[in-house]
Coordinates of C-alpha atoms and ligand atoms in Angstrom, one line a residue:
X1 CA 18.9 -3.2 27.5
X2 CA 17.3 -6.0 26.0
X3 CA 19.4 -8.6 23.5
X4 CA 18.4 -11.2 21.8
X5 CA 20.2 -13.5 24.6
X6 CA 18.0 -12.3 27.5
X7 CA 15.1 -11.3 25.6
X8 CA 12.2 -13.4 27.1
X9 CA 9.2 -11.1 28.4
X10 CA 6.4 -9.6 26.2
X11 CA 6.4 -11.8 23.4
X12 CA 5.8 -15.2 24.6
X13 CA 5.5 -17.1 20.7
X14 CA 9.3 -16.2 20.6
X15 CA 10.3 -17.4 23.6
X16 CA 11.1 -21.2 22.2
X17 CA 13.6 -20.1 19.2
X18 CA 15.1 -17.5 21.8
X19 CA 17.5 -20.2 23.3
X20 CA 18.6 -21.7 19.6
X21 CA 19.4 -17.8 18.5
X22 CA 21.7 -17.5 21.7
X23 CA 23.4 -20.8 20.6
X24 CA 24.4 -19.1 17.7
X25 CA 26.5 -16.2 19.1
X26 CA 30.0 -15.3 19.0
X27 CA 31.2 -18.0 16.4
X28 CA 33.0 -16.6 14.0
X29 CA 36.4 -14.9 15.1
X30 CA 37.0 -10.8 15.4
X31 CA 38.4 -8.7 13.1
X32 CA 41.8 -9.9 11.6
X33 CA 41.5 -6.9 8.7
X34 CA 44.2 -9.4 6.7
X35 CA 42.0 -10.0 3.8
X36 CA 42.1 -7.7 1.1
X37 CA 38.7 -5.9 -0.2
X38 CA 37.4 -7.9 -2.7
X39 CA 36.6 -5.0 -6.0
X40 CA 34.2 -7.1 -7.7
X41 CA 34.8 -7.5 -11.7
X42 CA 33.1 -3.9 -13.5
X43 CA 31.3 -4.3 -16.4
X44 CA 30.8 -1.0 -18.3
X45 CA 28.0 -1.7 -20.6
X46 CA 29.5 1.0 -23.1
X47 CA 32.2 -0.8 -23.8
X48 CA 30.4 -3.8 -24.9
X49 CA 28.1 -2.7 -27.2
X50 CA 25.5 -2.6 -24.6
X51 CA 25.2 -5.8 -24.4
X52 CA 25.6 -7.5 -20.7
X53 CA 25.0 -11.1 -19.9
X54 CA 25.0 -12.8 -16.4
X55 CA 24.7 -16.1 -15.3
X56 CA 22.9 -17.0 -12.3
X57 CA 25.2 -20.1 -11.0
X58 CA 25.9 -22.0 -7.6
X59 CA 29.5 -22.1 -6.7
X60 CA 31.8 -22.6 -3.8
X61 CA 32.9 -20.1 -1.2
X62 CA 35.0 -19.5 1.8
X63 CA 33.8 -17.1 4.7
X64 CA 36.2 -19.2 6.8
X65 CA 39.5 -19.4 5.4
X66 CA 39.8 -23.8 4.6
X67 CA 36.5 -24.0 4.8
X68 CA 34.6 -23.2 1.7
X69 CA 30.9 -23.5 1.0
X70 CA 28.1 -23.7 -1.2
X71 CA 26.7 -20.0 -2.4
X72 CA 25.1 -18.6 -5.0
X73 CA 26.4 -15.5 -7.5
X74 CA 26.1 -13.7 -10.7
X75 CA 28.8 -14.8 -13.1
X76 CA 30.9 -15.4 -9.2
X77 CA 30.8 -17.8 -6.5
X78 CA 29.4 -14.7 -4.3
X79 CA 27.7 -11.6 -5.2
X80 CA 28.5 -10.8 -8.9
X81 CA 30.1 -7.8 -11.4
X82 CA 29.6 -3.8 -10.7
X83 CA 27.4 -3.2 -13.9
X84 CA 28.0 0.8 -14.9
X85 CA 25.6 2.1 -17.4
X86 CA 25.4 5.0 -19.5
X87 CA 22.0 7.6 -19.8
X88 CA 20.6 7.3 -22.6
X89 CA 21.9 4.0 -23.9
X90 CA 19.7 0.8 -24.3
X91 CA 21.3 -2.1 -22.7
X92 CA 20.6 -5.7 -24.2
X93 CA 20.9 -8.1 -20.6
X94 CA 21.1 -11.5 -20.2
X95 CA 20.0 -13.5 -17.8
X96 CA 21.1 -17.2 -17.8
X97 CA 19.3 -19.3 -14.8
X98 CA 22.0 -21.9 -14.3
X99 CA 20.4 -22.9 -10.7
X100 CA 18.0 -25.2 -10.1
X101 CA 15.5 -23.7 -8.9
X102 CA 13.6 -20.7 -10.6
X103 CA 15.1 -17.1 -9.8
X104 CA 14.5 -13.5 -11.2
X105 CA 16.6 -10.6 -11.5
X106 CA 15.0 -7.5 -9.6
X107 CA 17.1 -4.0 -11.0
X108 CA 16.4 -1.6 -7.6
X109 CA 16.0 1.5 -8.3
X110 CA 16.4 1.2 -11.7
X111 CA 13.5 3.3 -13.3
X112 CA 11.9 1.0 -16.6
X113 CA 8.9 -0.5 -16.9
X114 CA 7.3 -3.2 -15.2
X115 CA 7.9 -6.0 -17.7
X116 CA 11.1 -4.8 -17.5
X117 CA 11.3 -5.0 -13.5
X118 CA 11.8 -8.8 -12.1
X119 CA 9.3 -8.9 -10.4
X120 CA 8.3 -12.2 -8.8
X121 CA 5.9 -12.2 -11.5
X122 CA 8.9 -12.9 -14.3
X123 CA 10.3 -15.7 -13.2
X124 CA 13.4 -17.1 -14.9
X125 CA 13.3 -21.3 -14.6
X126 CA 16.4 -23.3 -14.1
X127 CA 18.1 -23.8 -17.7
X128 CA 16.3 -20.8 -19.4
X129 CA 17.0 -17.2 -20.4
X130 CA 15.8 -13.6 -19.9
X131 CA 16.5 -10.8 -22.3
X132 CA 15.7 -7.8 -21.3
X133 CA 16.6 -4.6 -22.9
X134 CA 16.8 -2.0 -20.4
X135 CA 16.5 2.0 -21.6
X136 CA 18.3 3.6 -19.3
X137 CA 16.6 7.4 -18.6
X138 CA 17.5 8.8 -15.0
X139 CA 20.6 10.6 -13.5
X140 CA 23.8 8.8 -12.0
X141 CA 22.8 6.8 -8.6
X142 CA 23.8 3.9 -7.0
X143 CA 21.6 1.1 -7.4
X144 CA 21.8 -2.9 -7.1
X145 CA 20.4 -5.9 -8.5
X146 CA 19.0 -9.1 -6.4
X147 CA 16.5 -11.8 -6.9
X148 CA 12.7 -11.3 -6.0
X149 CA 11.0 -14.5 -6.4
X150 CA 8.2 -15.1 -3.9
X151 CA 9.3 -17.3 -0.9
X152 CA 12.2 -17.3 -1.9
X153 CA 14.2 -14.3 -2.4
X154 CA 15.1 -14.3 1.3
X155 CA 17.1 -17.3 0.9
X156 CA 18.9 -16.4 -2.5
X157 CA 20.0 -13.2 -1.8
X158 CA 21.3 -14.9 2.1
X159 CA 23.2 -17.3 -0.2
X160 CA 25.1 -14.6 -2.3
X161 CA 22.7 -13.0 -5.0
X162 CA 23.1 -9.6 -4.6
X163 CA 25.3 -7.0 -7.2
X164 CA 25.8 -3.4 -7.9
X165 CA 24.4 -0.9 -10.7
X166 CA 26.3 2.2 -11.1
X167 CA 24.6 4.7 -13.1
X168 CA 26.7 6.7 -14.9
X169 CA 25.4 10.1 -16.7
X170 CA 29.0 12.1 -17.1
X171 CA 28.9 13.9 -14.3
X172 CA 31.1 13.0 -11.9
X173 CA 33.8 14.7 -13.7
X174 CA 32.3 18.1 -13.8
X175 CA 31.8 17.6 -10.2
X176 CA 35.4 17.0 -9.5
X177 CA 34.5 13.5 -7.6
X178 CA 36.1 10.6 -7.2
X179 CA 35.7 8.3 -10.2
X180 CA 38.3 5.6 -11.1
X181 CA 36.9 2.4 -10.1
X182 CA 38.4 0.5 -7.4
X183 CA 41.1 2.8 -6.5
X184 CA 39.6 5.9 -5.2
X185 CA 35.5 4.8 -6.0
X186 CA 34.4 1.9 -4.4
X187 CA 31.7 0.2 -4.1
X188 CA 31.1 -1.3 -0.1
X189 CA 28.0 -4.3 0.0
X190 CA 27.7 -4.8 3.3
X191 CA 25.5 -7.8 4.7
X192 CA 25.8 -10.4 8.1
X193 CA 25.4 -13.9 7.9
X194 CA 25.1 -16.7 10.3
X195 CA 28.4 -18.4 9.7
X196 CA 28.3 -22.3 11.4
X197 CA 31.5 -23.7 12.8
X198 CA 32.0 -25.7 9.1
X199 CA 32.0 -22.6 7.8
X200 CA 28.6 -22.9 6.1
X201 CA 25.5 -20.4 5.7
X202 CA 22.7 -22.1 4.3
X203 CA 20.1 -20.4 5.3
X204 CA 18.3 -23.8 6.5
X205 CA 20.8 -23.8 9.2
X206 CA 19.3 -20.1 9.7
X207 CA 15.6 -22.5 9.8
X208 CA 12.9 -20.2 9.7
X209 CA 11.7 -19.9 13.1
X210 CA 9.2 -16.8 14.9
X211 CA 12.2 -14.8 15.7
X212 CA 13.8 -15.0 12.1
X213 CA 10.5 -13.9 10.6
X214 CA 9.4 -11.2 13.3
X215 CA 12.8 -9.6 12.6
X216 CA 14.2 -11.0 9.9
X217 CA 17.0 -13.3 9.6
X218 CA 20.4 -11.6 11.3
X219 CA 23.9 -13.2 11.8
X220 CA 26.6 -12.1 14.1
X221 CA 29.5 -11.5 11.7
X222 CA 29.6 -8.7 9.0
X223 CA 30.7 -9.6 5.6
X224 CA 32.0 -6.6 3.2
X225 CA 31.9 -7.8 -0.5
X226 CA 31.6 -11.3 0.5
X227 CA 34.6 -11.3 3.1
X228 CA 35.2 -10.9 7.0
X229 CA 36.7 -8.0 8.0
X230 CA 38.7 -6.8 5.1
X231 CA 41.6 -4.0 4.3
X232 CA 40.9 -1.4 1.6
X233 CA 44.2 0.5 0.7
X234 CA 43.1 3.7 -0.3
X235 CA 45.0 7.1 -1.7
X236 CA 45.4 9.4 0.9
X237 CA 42.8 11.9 0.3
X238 CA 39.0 11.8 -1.0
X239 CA 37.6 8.1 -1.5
X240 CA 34.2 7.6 -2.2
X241 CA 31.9 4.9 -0.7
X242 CA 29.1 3.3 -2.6
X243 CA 27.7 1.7 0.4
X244 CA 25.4 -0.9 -0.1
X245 CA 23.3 -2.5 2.6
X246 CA 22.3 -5.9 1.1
X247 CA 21.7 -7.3 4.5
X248 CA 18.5 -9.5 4.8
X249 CA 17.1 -7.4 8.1
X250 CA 20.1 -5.9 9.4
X251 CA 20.1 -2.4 10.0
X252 CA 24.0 -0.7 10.2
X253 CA 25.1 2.2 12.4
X254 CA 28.0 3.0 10.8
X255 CA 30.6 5.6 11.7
X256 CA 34.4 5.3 11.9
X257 CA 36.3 4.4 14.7
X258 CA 38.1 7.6 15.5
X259 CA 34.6 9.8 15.3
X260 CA 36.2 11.2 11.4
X261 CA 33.6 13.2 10.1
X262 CA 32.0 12.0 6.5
X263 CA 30.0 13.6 3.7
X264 CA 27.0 12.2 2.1
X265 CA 27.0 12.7 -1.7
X266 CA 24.3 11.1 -2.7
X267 CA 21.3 8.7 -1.7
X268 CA 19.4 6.1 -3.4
X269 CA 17.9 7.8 -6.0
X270 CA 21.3 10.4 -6.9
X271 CA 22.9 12.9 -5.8
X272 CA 22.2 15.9 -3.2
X273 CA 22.1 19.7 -3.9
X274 CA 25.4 19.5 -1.5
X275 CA 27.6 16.6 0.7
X276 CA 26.1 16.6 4.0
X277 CA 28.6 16.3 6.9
X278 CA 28.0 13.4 9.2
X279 CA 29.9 11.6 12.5
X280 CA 27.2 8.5 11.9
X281 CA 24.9 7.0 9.1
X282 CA 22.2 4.9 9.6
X283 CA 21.5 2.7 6.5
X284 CA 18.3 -0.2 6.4
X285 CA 18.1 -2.7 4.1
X286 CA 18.3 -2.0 0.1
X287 CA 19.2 1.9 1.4
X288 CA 22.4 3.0 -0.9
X289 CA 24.3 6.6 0.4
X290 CA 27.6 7.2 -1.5
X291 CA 29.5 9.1 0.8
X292 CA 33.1 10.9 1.0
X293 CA 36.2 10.1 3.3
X294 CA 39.1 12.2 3.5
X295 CA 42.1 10.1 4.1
X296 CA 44.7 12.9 4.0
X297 CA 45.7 12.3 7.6
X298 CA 47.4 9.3 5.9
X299 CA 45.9 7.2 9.4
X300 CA 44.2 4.0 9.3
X301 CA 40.8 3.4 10.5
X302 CA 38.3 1.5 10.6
X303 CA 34.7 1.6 9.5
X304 CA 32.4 0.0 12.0
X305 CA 28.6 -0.2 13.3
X306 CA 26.9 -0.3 16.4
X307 CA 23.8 -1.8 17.9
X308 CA 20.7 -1.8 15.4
X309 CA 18.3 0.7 17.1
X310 CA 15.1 0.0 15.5
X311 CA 14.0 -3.3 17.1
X312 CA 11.1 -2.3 18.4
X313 CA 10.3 -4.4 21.9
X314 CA 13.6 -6.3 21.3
X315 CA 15.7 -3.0 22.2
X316 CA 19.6 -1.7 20.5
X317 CA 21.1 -5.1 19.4
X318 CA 24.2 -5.1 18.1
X319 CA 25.6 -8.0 15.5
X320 CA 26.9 -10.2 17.8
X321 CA 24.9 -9.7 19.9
X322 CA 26.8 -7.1 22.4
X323 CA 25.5 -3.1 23.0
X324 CA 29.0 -2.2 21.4
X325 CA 30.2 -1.1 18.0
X326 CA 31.8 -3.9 15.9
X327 CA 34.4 -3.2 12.8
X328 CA 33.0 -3.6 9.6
X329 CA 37.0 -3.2 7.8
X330 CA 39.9 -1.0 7.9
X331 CA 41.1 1.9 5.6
X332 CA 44.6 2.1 5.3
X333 CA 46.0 5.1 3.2
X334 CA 48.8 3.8 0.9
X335 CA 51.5 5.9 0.0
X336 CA 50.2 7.2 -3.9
X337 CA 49.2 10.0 -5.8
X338 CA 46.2 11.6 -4.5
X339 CA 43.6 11.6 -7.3
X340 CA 41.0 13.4 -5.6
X341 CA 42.3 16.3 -2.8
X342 CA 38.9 18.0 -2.2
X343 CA 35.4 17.4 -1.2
X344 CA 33.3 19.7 -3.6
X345 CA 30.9 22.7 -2.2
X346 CA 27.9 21.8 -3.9
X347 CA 26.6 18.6 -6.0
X348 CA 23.5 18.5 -8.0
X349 CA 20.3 19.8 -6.6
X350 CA 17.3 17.3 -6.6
X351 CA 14.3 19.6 -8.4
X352 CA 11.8 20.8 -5.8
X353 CA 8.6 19.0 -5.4
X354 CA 5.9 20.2 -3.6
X355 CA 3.0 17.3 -2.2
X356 CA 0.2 20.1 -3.0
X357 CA 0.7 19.0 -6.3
X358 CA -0.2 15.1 -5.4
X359 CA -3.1 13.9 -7.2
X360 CA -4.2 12.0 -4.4
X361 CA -2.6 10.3 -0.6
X362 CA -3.0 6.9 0.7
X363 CA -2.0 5.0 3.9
X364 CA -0.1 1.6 4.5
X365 CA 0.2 0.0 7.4
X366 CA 2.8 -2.1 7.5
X367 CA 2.7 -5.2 10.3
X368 CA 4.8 -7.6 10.8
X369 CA 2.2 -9.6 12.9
X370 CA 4.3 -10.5 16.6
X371 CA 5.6 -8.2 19.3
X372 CA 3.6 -4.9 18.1
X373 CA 4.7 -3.0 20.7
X374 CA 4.3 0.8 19.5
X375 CA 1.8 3.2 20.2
X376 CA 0.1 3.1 16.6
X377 CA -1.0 -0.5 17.3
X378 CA -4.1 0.6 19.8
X379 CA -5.0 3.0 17.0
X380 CA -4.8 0.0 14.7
X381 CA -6.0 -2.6 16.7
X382 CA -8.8 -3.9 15.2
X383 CA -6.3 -5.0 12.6
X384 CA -5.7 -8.4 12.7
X385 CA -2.7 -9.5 13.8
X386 CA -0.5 -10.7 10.7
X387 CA 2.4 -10.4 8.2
X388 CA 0.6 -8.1 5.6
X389 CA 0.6 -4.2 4.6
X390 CA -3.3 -2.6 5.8
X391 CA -4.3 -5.7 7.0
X392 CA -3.8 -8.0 3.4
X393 CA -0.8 -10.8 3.0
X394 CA 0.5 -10.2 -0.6
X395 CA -1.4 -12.4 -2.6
X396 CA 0.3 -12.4 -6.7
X397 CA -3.3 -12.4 -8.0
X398 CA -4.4 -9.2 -6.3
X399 CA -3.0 -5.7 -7.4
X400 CA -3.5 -3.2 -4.6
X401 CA -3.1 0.2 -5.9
X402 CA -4.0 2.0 -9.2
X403 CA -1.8 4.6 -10.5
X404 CA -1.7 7.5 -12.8
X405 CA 1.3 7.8 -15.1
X406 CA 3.0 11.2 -15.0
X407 CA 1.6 11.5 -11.6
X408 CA 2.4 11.8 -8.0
X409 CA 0.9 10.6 -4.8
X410 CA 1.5 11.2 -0.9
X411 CA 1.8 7.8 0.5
X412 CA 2.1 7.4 4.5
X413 CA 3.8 4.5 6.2
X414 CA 2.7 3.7 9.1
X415 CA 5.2 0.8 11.0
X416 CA 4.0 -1.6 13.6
X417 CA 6.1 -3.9 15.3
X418 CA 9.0 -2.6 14.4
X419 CA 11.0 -0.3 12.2
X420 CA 10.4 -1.3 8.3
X421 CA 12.3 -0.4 5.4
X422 CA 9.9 0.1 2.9
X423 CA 10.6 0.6 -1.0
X424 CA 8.9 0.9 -3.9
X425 CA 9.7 -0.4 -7.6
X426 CA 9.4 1.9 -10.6
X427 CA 9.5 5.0 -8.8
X428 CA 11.7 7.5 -7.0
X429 CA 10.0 9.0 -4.0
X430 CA 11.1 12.1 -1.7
X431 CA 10.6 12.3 1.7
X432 CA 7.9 15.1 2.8
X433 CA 8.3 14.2 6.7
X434 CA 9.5 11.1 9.1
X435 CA 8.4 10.5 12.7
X436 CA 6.6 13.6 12.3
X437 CA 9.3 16.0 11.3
X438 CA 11.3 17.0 7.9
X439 CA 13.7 15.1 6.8
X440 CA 17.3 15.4 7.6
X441 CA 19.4 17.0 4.9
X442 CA 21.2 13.3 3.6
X443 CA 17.4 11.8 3.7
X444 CA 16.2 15.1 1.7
X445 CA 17.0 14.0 -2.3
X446 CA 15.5 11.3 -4.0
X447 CA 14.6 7.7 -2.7
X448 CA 13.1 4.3 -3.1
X449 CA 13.7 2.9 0.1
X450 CA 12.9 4.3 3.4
X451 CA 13.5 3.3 6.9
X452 CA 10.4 3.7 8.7
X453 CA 10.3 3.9 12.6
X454 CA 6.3 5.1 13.6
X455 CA 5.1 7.1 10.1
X456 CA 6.3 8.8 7.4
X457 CA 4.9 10.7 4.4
X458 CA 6.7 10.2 0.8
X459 CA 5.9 11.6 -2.1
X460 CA 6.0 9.2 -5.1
X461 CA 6.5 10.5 -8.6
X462 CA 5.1 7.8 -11.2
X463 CA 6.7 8.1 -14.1
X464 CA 7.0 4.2 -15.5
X465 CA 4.4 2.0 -16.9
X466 CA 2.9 -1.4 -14.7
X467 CA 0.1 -3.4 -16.3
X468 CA -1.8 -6.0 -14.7
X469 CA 0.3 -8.8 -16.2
X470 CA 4.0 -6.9 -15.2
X471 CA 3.0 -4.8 -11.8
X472 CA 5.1 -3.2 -9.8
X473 CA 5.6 -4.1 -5.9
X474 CA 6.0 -2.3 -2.8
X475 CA 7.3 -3.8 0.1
X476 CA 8.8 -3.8 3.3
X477 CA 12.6 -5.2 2.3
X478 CA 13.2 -6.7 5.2
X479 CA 13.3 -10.4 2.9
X480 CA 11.9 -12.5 5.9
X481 CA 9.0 -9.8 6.2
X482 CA 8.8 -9.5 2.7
X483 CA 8.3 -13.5 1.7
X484 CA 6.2 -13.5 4.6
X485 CA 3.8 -11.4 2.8
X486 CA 4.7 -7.3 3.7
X487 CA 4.3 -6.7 0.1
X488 CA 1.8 -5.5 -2.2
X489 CA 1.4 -4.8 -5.9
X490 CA 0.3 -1.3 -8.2
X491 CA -0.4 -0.9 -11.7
X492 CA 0.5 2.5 -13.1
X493 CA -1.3 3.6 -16.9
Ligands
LIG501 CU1 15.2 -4.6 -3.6 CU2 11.3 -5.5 -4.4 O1 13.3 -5.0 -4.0
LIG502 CU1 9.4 -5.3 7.8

C-alpha cells in the first residue's frame, strides 16, 4: 500500500513536503490508557434559566505529561462544556471573544436561522460579545459547536475549539437509554494532532504545505477529549457513546479490539427507527453516531481505529502512519450498579421522505485541486484544476444557491480527489443513495454531514431562514479544504 512515508509517484507538487511529513512520525509514545477520560463540565441550559455564557479564551495545556502548551477552549484550556438543551426552550448565549484574534461560534447541526448560525459572516472581534438567542425546535441529536471564521477555522479548532451540544427532547427515558451524564452517557470527541517533541501543537509547526491542504492537516497521535489514550470506567452493562469526530481531516475506522459487536442509536441529525448492529464504524469529520456498548462481560477493551480508507491516490493510511489499527482508549467495567441492562428493540423512526417530492436537484462538484485521481475527473476535466465546489473558490460576496423555505431539494455530490465530508448548515438532509447504492441502515436517518467517496444524492429539507446578509454555507469539512475555499454559500426565503 501506499503511506504517506513512501508516497512519491503521481503527484509530483507533493513530492517536496513528503519528506518533512515522514519526519514527523512516530513521536508521541503508545498507548499508556493511565489517564482518566476527561467528562468535560455539562451545562444544562434548563437549569440556568436558559441563559449560557462561554468565553472564548487561550490557555495552557498538556498533551505530554510536563510539558504543557498554548491551546485554545471555551470557558477551558481545551475544548469546552457539554451544553444540553431542552425543545422548545429559547436559550439566551453568550459569546465572549477573549482571544485576540476575531472567532465565531458555528452551532452544527443546530437547526435556527442564519443570523443565528456563525457563520464566517458573524464574526465575533477580540474583546467583544455575541448574544444570540437560540429557539431550540428539533428532536434530541448530538451536535457540536466550533469556530468558522474564513482562513482560519482550520487553525482554531486544531488549537482546541471544539465542544458538544446535546439535544435533549425527554425521550431518552421513554426509550429506556442510557442517560446520566458521565457515568453511563458519554460524550467521546475524538481528533489527532501533530504533537512536537516540546509537547506543542501549534498548527504553524503543522505549516501549511501541498500535502496539508490536498488532505488536510493529520497528526499521528489520537486525542479523546483533549487526552492521549485515556481509561473510561464504565458500569458493566449498556454505555452510550456520543462520538464526535472533531478531527481537522481525519477520517476514524473504529471498532473495538476484541471484534464486540455495537449498536448505532442515532446519527447526526437523531435517532434511528432501531439500533443498527455493527463490528466497525466509519465516521468523517463533523459526523456524530451515538452508539451502544454492552459491557456486561465485565472485560476491558479497547476502542481503536485503523487505516483511513478514503485517501484517494494516497491509499489506507493509518494515524501514525502504519496499515494497522491503533487504540483510541480503553473501557474498563467497574464493579457498580448497572443502570442500563438492555439495548432497546426499536428507537424512534425518522418520517419517510420521498425525493419525488423535491422541488428541484442540483450538482456539486467538489475538488480539492491536486492528485484527482478518480474516474469522475475525465468526466469533469474541463474543470479547472482548483480548491473550489463546481469549479468556484468560495468567495464571502457571492451566494451560490437560492432556496425555497419549507422546501426540499436533491442535491448530488460528486468528489474528486478524494473522499469529502460534505455538510450543510441550516438543514437536515437524508441520504437517497451513496456510491450508487441505498444507504446502509446507520446512514439511513437524518444528516448534515456526509462522507462522500465518488457521488451521492441527499435530500435536503429547508426548513430555516438565510438572507443575503446571514447565509448559510455548505462545505466540504475537511478545515484545510474548507479555508482553502471548498465552500459555498445559499440563501433560503
Ligand atoms: Cu461544522 Cu460549516 O461547519
Ligand atoms: Cu474536502
Amino acid at each position: 500500500m501506499l503511506t504517506r512515508r513512501n508516497f512519491t509517484i503521481g503527484c509530483g507538487l507533493l513530492g517536496s513536503s513528503v519528506a518533512v511529513l515522514g519526519a514527523r512520525l512516530g513521536i508521541t509514545d503508545p498507548a499508556p490508557f493511565n489517564t482518566p477520560l476527561p467528562i468535560p463540565k455539562l451545562i444544562d441550559a434548563a437549569k440556568q434559566a436558559s441563559a449560557v455564557a462561554l468565553k472564548v479564551i487561550s490557555g495552557r495545556h498538556a498533551f505530554v505529561k510536563g510539558k504543557p502548551t498554548l491551546t485554545y477552549g471555551y470557558s477551558a484550556p481545551i475544548l469546552g462544556p457539554v451544553i444540553r438543551l431542552h425543545q422548545g426552550d429559547a436559550v439566551e448565549m453568550t459569546v465572549e471573544n477573549a482571544l485576540d484574534v476575531a472567532t465565531t461560534v458555528h452551532w452544527h447541526g443546530l437547526l435556527v436561522p442564519g443570523y443565528n448560525d456563525g457563520g464566517p459572516q458573524q464574526l465575533i472581534h477580540p474583546g467583544k460579545t455575541w448574544r444570540p438567542v437560540l429557539k431550540i425546535d428539533q428532536p434530541a441529536a448530538t451536535l457540536w459547536f466550533h469556530p468558522h471564521p474564513h482562513h482560519d477555522t482550520a487553525r482554531q479548532i486544531y488549537m482546541g475549539l471544539a465542544g458538544m451540544i446535546i439535544v435533549d427532547d425527554g425521550s431518552d427515558a421513554r426509550l429506556g437509554l442510557p442517560r446520566t451524564y458521565g457515568i453511563d452517557d458519554l460524550p467521546i470527541i475524538i481528533q489527532d494532532r501533530t504533537i512536537d517533541s516540546d509537547g506543542s501543537i501549534e498548527y504553524e509547526n503543522n505549516t501549511l504545505n501541498a500535502l496539508d491542504i490536498a488532505y488536510g492537516a493529520r497528526g499521528e497521535t489520537i486525542i479523546v477529549n483533549g487526552v492521549i489514550a485515556p481509561v473510561a470506567k464504565v458500569p458493566p452493562g449498556v454505555v452510550r457513546l456520543r462520538l464526535l469526530n472533531a478531527a481537522n481531516a481525519q477520517n476514524f475506522e473504529l471498532r473495538f479490539n476484541d471484534k464486540r459487536t455495537f449498536y448505532v442509536i442515532a446519527s447526526d441529525g437523531g435517532f434511528l427507527a432501531a439500533p443498527v448492529p455493527v463490528k466497525q464504524l466509519t465516521i468523517s469529520p463533523a459526523e456524530r453516531f451515538e452508539v451502544l456498548v454492552d459491557f456486561a462481560d465485565g472485560k476491558a477493551v479497547a476502542l481503536e481505529t485503523g487505516p483511513d480508507e478514503e485517501m484517494g491516490v494516497f491509499g489506507r493510511v493509518a494515524p501514525d502512519g502504519s496499515a494497522d489499527y491503533v487504540a483510541v482508549m480503553r473501557f474498563e467495567p467497574a464493579p457498580n450498579t448497572t443502570i442500563v441492562k438492555r439495548v432497546p428493540k426499536r428507537l424512534i423512526a425518522p418520517p419517510l421522505v420521498s425525493s419525488a417530492s423535491a422541488a428541484r436537484r442540483r450538482q456539486f462538484i467538489l475538488d480539492s485541486g491536486l492528485c484527482a485521481s478518480r474516474p469522475q475527473v475525465n468526466a469533469h476535466a474541463d474543470m479547472p484544476a482548483l480548491i473550489g465546489i463546481n469549479g468556484k473558490s468560495f468567495d464571502i460576496e457571492r451566494i451560490d444557491v437560492e432556496t425555497k423555505l419549507g422546501t426540499t431539494e436533491v442535491w448530488e455530490i460528486v468528489s474528486i480527489g478524494m473522499a469529502h465530508p460534505f455538510h450543510v448548515h441550516g438543514a437536515l438532509f437524508r441520504i437517497v443513495s451513496i456510491e450508487g447504492a441505498p444507504p446502509p441502515a446507520h446512514l439511513a436517518g437524518w444528516k448534515d454531514t456526509v462522507l462522500v467517496e465518488d457521488k451521492a444524492e441527499i435530500l435536503v429539507a429547508f426548513n430555516q431562514p438565510a438572507t443575503r446578509e446571514h447565509p448559510f454555507m455548505y462545505h466540504c469539512h475537511i478545515l484545510e479544504h474548507e479555508d482553502a475555499g471548498l465552500m459555498g454559500q445559499y440563501v433560503c426565503a
